Amino acid sequence: DFVRDHRRDISDLLSTVMTPRDQALLVCFSTAVRLVSPPGNAPDWIDDDLKTFQKAKELRSYPRLGEREIYDNASPVYDGVVETARDLGKLEGRRAIILLSDGEDNTSARNLYDAVDALQEFGVTLFSLRYTELKKNTWSARNKYGRATMARLASESGGLDFDAGSSDDLRNEFRQISTMLRATYDLAYSSNQSERDGTFRKLRIRAKRPGLTTRHKTGYYARP
């Protein structure tokens, strides 16, 4: 049921969010971070690529992203985010990751801060779709950790966090993602700190009109 829900939601997501001018790639992570469908494929092809990948007995034909790490039946969420952000950094245009996971990383070579740094460095907005499997409808410490991880990745990059397990139909959430990707403002300013010293510069944007909420990345690195 868990895999079936993922596949159905990805199919709905692609048909709701993608337009002919958009490109998407599909990355899967467990025993490795692998590129399952490269940029440029049509939504139907991406859906088919996922089905083929999930049935495959041999995964070596799918390219690894990043360094060769040893994972054992694992969930390297942070490594998946870092490597995908780096891959998106090679593409032009607005960049976004839509992460389907429970957020419960248990084996990555990187940590949460590395994942946030990669999102901010490569200008990637992350939207999280969290699938938490509860035992007897009770939240464990691991479940809570995953929930906090997914929320943090989204908020630090200016995206949105959704509980995918609480709804049988996520198309309304997908429309919100689509709207944010199409109607995002680009703001520019001249910093009074001209040094390119590699430090992190925090950003805070406030709306003059009451009742409005701004979503944006929390800062950037002043890299040389």
Short mmCIF file of C-alpha atoms in Angstrom, two decimals:
data_model
loop_
_atom_site.label_atom_id
_atom_site.label_comp_id
_atom_site.label_asym_id
_atom_site.label_seq_id
_atom_site.Cartn_x
_atom_site.Cartn_y
_atom_site.Cartn_z
CA ASP A 1 0.00 0.00 0.00
CA PHE A 2 2.84 2.36 0.86
CA VAL A 3 4.51 1.95 -2.56
CA ARG A 4 1.18 2.08 -4.36
CA ASP A 5 0.31 5.42 -2.71
CA HIS A 6 3.71 6.84 -3.68
CA ARG A 7 3.27 5.85 -7.30
CA ARG A 8 -0.28 7.18 -7.54
CA ASP A 9 0.73 10.49 -5.97
CA ILE A 10 3.75 10.89 -8.26
CA SER A 11 1.52 10.31 -11.29
CA ASP A 12 -0.99 12.92 -10.06
CA LEU A 13 1.84 15.29 -9.18
CA LEU A 14 3.43 15.15 -12.62
CA SER A 15 0.12 15.70 -14.41
CA THR A 16 -0.83 18.61 -12.09
CA VAL A 17 2.45 20.51 -11.76
CA MET A 18 4.37 19.96 -14.99
CA THR A 19 3.87 22.07 -18.10
CA PRO A 20 5.47 21.47 -21.54
CA ARG A 21 8.32 23.88 -20.73
CA ASP A 22 9.24 22.12 -17.47
CA GLN A 23 11.89 19.46 -17.00
CA ALA A 24 11.89 16.86 -14.24
CA LEU A 25 14.25 14.16 -13.08
CA LEU A 26 13.51 11.24 -10.76
CA VAL A 27 15.97 10.19 -8.05
CA CYS A 28 15.44 7.18 -5.77
CA PHE A 29 17.47 6.35 -2.67
CA SER A 30 17.83 3.30 -0.45
CA THR A 31 20.93 1.16 -0.91
CA ALA A 32 22.27 3.94 -3.16
CA VAL A 33 21.23 7.33 -4.54
CA ARG A 34 20.33 6.59 -8.17
CA LEU A 35 19.11 8.60 -11.14
CA VAL A 36 16.03 6.69 -12.34
CA SER A 37 14.76 9.12 -14.97
CA PRO A 38 16.96 11.88 -16.46
CA PRO A 39 15.79 15.45 -17.20
CA GLY A 40 13.69 15.94 -20.31
CA ASN A 41 11.44 12.89 -20.10
CA ALA A 42 7.68 13.36 -20.44
CA PRO A 43 5.53 12.76 -17.33
CA ASP A 44 4.29 9.39 -18.63
CA TRP A 45 7.86 8.24 -19.18
CA ILE A 46 8.86 9.22 -15.64
CA ASP A 47 5.93 7.26 -14.24
CA ASP A 48 6.90 4.24 -16.33
CA ASP A 49 10.56 4.57 -15.29
CA LEU A 50 9.52 4.39 -11.64
CA LYS A 51 7.45 1.26 -12.19
CA THR A 52 10.35 -0.40 -14.01
CA PHE A 53 12.80 0.60 -11.28
CA GLN A 54 10.65 -0.78 -8.48
CA LYS A 55 10.37 -4.14 -10.25
CA ALA A 56 14.04 -4.37 -11.23
CA LYS A 57 16.15 -7.09 -9.64
CA GLU A 58 19.43 -5.53 -10.80
CA LEU A 59 19.94 -1.78 -10.25
CA ARG A 60 23.50 -1.31 -11.51
CA SER A 61 22.27 0.03 -14.84
CA TYR A 62 20.91 3.10 -13.01
CA PRO A 63 23.65 5.74 -12.53
CA ARG A 64 24.73 6.52 -8.98
CA LEU A 65 24.73 10.14 -7.86
CA GLY A 66 27.64 11.21 -5.67
CA GLU A 67 30.29 9.11 -4.01
CA ARG A 68 29.97 5.36 -3.58
CA GLU A 69 28.71 4.89 -0.04
CA ILE A 70 27.87 1.57 1.64
CA TYR A 71 24.21 1.52 2.65
CA ASP A 72 22.45 -1.55 4.03
CA ASN A 73 18.65 -1.51 3.59
CA ALA A 74 18.79 2.12 4.48
CA SER A 75 17.13 5.48 3.97
CA PRO A 76 19.81 8.10 3.15
CA VAL A 77 17.44 11.08 2.95
CA TYR A 78 20.12 13.76 3.40
CA ASP A 79 22.44 12.25 0.79
CA GLY A 80 19.49 12.04 -1.61
CA VAL A 81 18.68 15.73 -1.12
CA VAL A 82 22.32 16.85 -1.45
CA GLU A 83 23.02 14.89 -4.62
CA THR A 84 19.72 15.91 -6.25
CA ALA A 85 20.32 19.59 -5.43
CA ARG A 86 23.77 19.36 -7.02
CA ASP A 87 22.33 17.74 -10.13
CA LEU A 88 19.65 20.43 -10.40
CA GLY A 89 22.36 23.07 -10.10
CA LYS A 90 23.45 22.13 -13.63
CA LEU A 91 20.04 23.14 -15.06
CA GLU A 92 18.75 26.61 -15.93
CA GLY A 93 15.58 28.12 -14.50
CA ARG A 94 13.79 27.85 -11.17
CA ARG A 95 14.73 24.68 -9.31
CA ALA A 96 12.63 22.61 -6.94
CA ILE A 97 12.76 19.24 -5.22
CA ILE A 98 9.55 17.44 -4.32
CA LEU A 99 10.62 14.95 -1.66
CA LEU A 100 8.46 11.91 -0.95
CA SER A 101 9.74 10.31 2.23
CA ASP A 102 9.11 9.76 5.93
CA GLY A 103 12.20 11.90 6.62
CA GLU A 104 13.61 9.23 8.93
CA ASP A 105 17.24 9.21 7.79
CA ASN A 106 19.31 6.44 9.32
CA THR A 107 22.50 6.16 7.30
CA SER A 108 23.53 9.28 5.33
CA ALA A 109 27.14 10.39 5.12
CA ARG A 110 25.76 13.93 5.43
CA ASN A 111 23.53 15.55 8.02
CA LEU A 112 20.57 17.93 8.08
CA TYR A 113 22.77 21.02 7.92
CA ASP A 114 24.57 19.69 4.83
CA ALA A 115 21.22 19.14 3.12
CA VAL A 116 20.02 22.68 3.97
CA ASP A 117 23.36 24.12 2.77
CA ALA A 118 23.03 22.31 -0.57
CA LEU A 119 19.48 23.59 -1.09
CA GLN A 120 20.55 27.16 -0.41
CA GLU A 121 23.79 26.96 -2.38
CA PHE A 122 22.12 25.72 -5.55
CA GLY A 123 18.96 27.82 -5.18
CA VAL A 124 16.58 24.87 -4.77
CA THR A 125 13.15 25.10 -3.11
CA LEU A 126 12.07 21.88 -1.42
CA PHE A 127 8.47 20.73 -1.04
CA SER A 128 8.08 17.78 1.31
CA LEU A 129 5.37 15.12 1.06
CA ARG A 130 5.69 13.15 4.28
CA TYR A 131 4.53 9.55 4.50
CA THR A 132 4.73 8.46 8.13
CA GLU A 133 3.88 4.85 8.96
CA LEU A 134 2.52 4.80 12.51
CA LYS A 135 2.21 1.74 14.68
CA LYS A 136 -1.18 1.63 16.41
CA ASN A 137 -1.63 5.33 15.51
CA THR A 138 1.12 6.26 17.96
CA TRP A 139 3.98 8.62 17.14
CA SER A 140 7.40 7.21 18.01
CA ALA A 141 10.51 9.30 18.60
CA ARG A 142 11.74 8.25 15.13
CA ASN A 143 8.45 9.40 13.54
CA LYS A 144 8.71 12.79 15.24
CA TYR A 145 12.31 13.15 14.10
CA GLY A 146 11.26 12.50 10.50
CA ARG A 147 8.41 14.99 10.72
CA ALA A 148 10.76 17.70 12.04
CA THR A 149 13.33 16.92 9.33
CA MET A 150 10.85 17.27 6.48
CA ALA A 151 9.45 20.51 7.90
CA ARG A 152 12.92 21.98 8.39
CA LEU A 153 14.10 21.20 4.86
CA ALA A 154 11.00 22.85 3.42
CA SER A 155 11.04 25.96 5.61
CA GLU A 156 14.78 26.66 5.23
CA SER A 157 14.47 26.59 1.43
CA GLY A 158 11.22 28.56 1.19
CA GLY A 159 9.00 25.59 0.34
CA LEU A 160 5.99 23.86 1.89
CA ASP A 161 5.56 20.79 4.07
CA PHE A 162 2.59 18.43 3.62
CA ASP A 163 1.40 15.38 5.56
CA ALA A 164 0.72 13.01 2.67
CA GLY A 165 -0.67 10.35 4.98
CA SER A 166 -3.62 12.44 6.13
CA SER A 167 -5.30 12.74 2.72
CA ASP A 168 -6.44 10.30 0.05
CA ASP A 169 -6.20 13.01 -2.60
CA LEU A 170 -3.21 15.36 -2.72
CA ARG A 171 -4.16 17.23 -5.86
CA ASN A 172 -5.02 20.36 -3.86
CA GLU A 173 -1.54 20.29 -2.31
CA PHE A 174 -0.04 19.76 -5.76
CA ARG A 175 -1.90 22.81 -7.03
CA GLN A 176 -0.37 24.84 -4.19
CA ILE A 177 3.08 23.67 -5.23
CA SER A 178 2.35 24.54 -8.86
CA THR A 179 1.08 28.00 -7.90
CA MET A 180 4.19 28.72 -5.84
CA LEU A 181 6.47 27.66 -8.67
CA ARG A 182 4.60 29.87 -11.18
CA ALA A 183 4.02 32.92 -8.99
CA THR A 184 7.26 33.44 -7.08
CA TYR A 185 8.79 36.91 -6.84
CA ASP A 186 12.50 37.43 -7.39
CA LEU A 187 13.91 40.13 -5.12
CA ALA A 188 17.38 41.66 -5.35
CA TYR A 189 19.33 44.02 -3.14
CA SER A 190 22.85 45.38 -2.66
CA SER A 191 24.44 44.11 0.53
CA ASN A 192 26.26 46.52 2.83
CA GLN A 193 28.72 43.67 3.47
CA SER A 194 30.81 43.53 0.32
CA GLU A 195 33.27 40.88 1.56
CA ARG A 196 32.94 37.48 -0.14
CA ASP A 197 34.17 35.64 2.93
CA GLY A 198 32.10 32.45 2.64
CA THR A 199 29.99 33.25 5.69
CA PHE A 200 26.25 32.64 5.90
CA ARG A 201 24.10 35.77 5.52
CA LYS A 202 20.63 35.52 7.00
CA LEU A 203 17.61 36.86 5.13
CA ARG A 204 14.36 38.07 6.59
CA ILE A 205 11.51 39.38 4.45
CA ARG A 206 8.48 41.01 6.07
CA ALA A 207 5.26 42.10 4.37
CA LYS A 208 3.83 45.54 5.15
CA ARG A 209 0.26 44.33 4.69
CA PRO A 210 -1.03 42.51 7.81
CA GLY A 211 -2.13 38.91 7.47
CA LEU A 212 0.37 37.95 4.76
CA THR A 213 2.93 35.18 5.20
CA THR A 214 6.21 35.15 3.29
CA ARG A 215 8.05 31.96 2.40
CA HIS A 216 11.64 32.28 1.31
CA LYS A 217 15.03 30.71 1.87
CA THR A 218 16.53 31.75 5.19
CA GLY A 219 19.82 32.99 3.78
CA TYR A 220 22.78 32.44 1.45
CA TYR A 221 26.54 31.94 1.54
CA ALA A 222 28.73 34.84 0.40
CA ARG A 223 31.00 32.59 -1.62
CA PRO A 224 34.05 33.95 -3.47
#
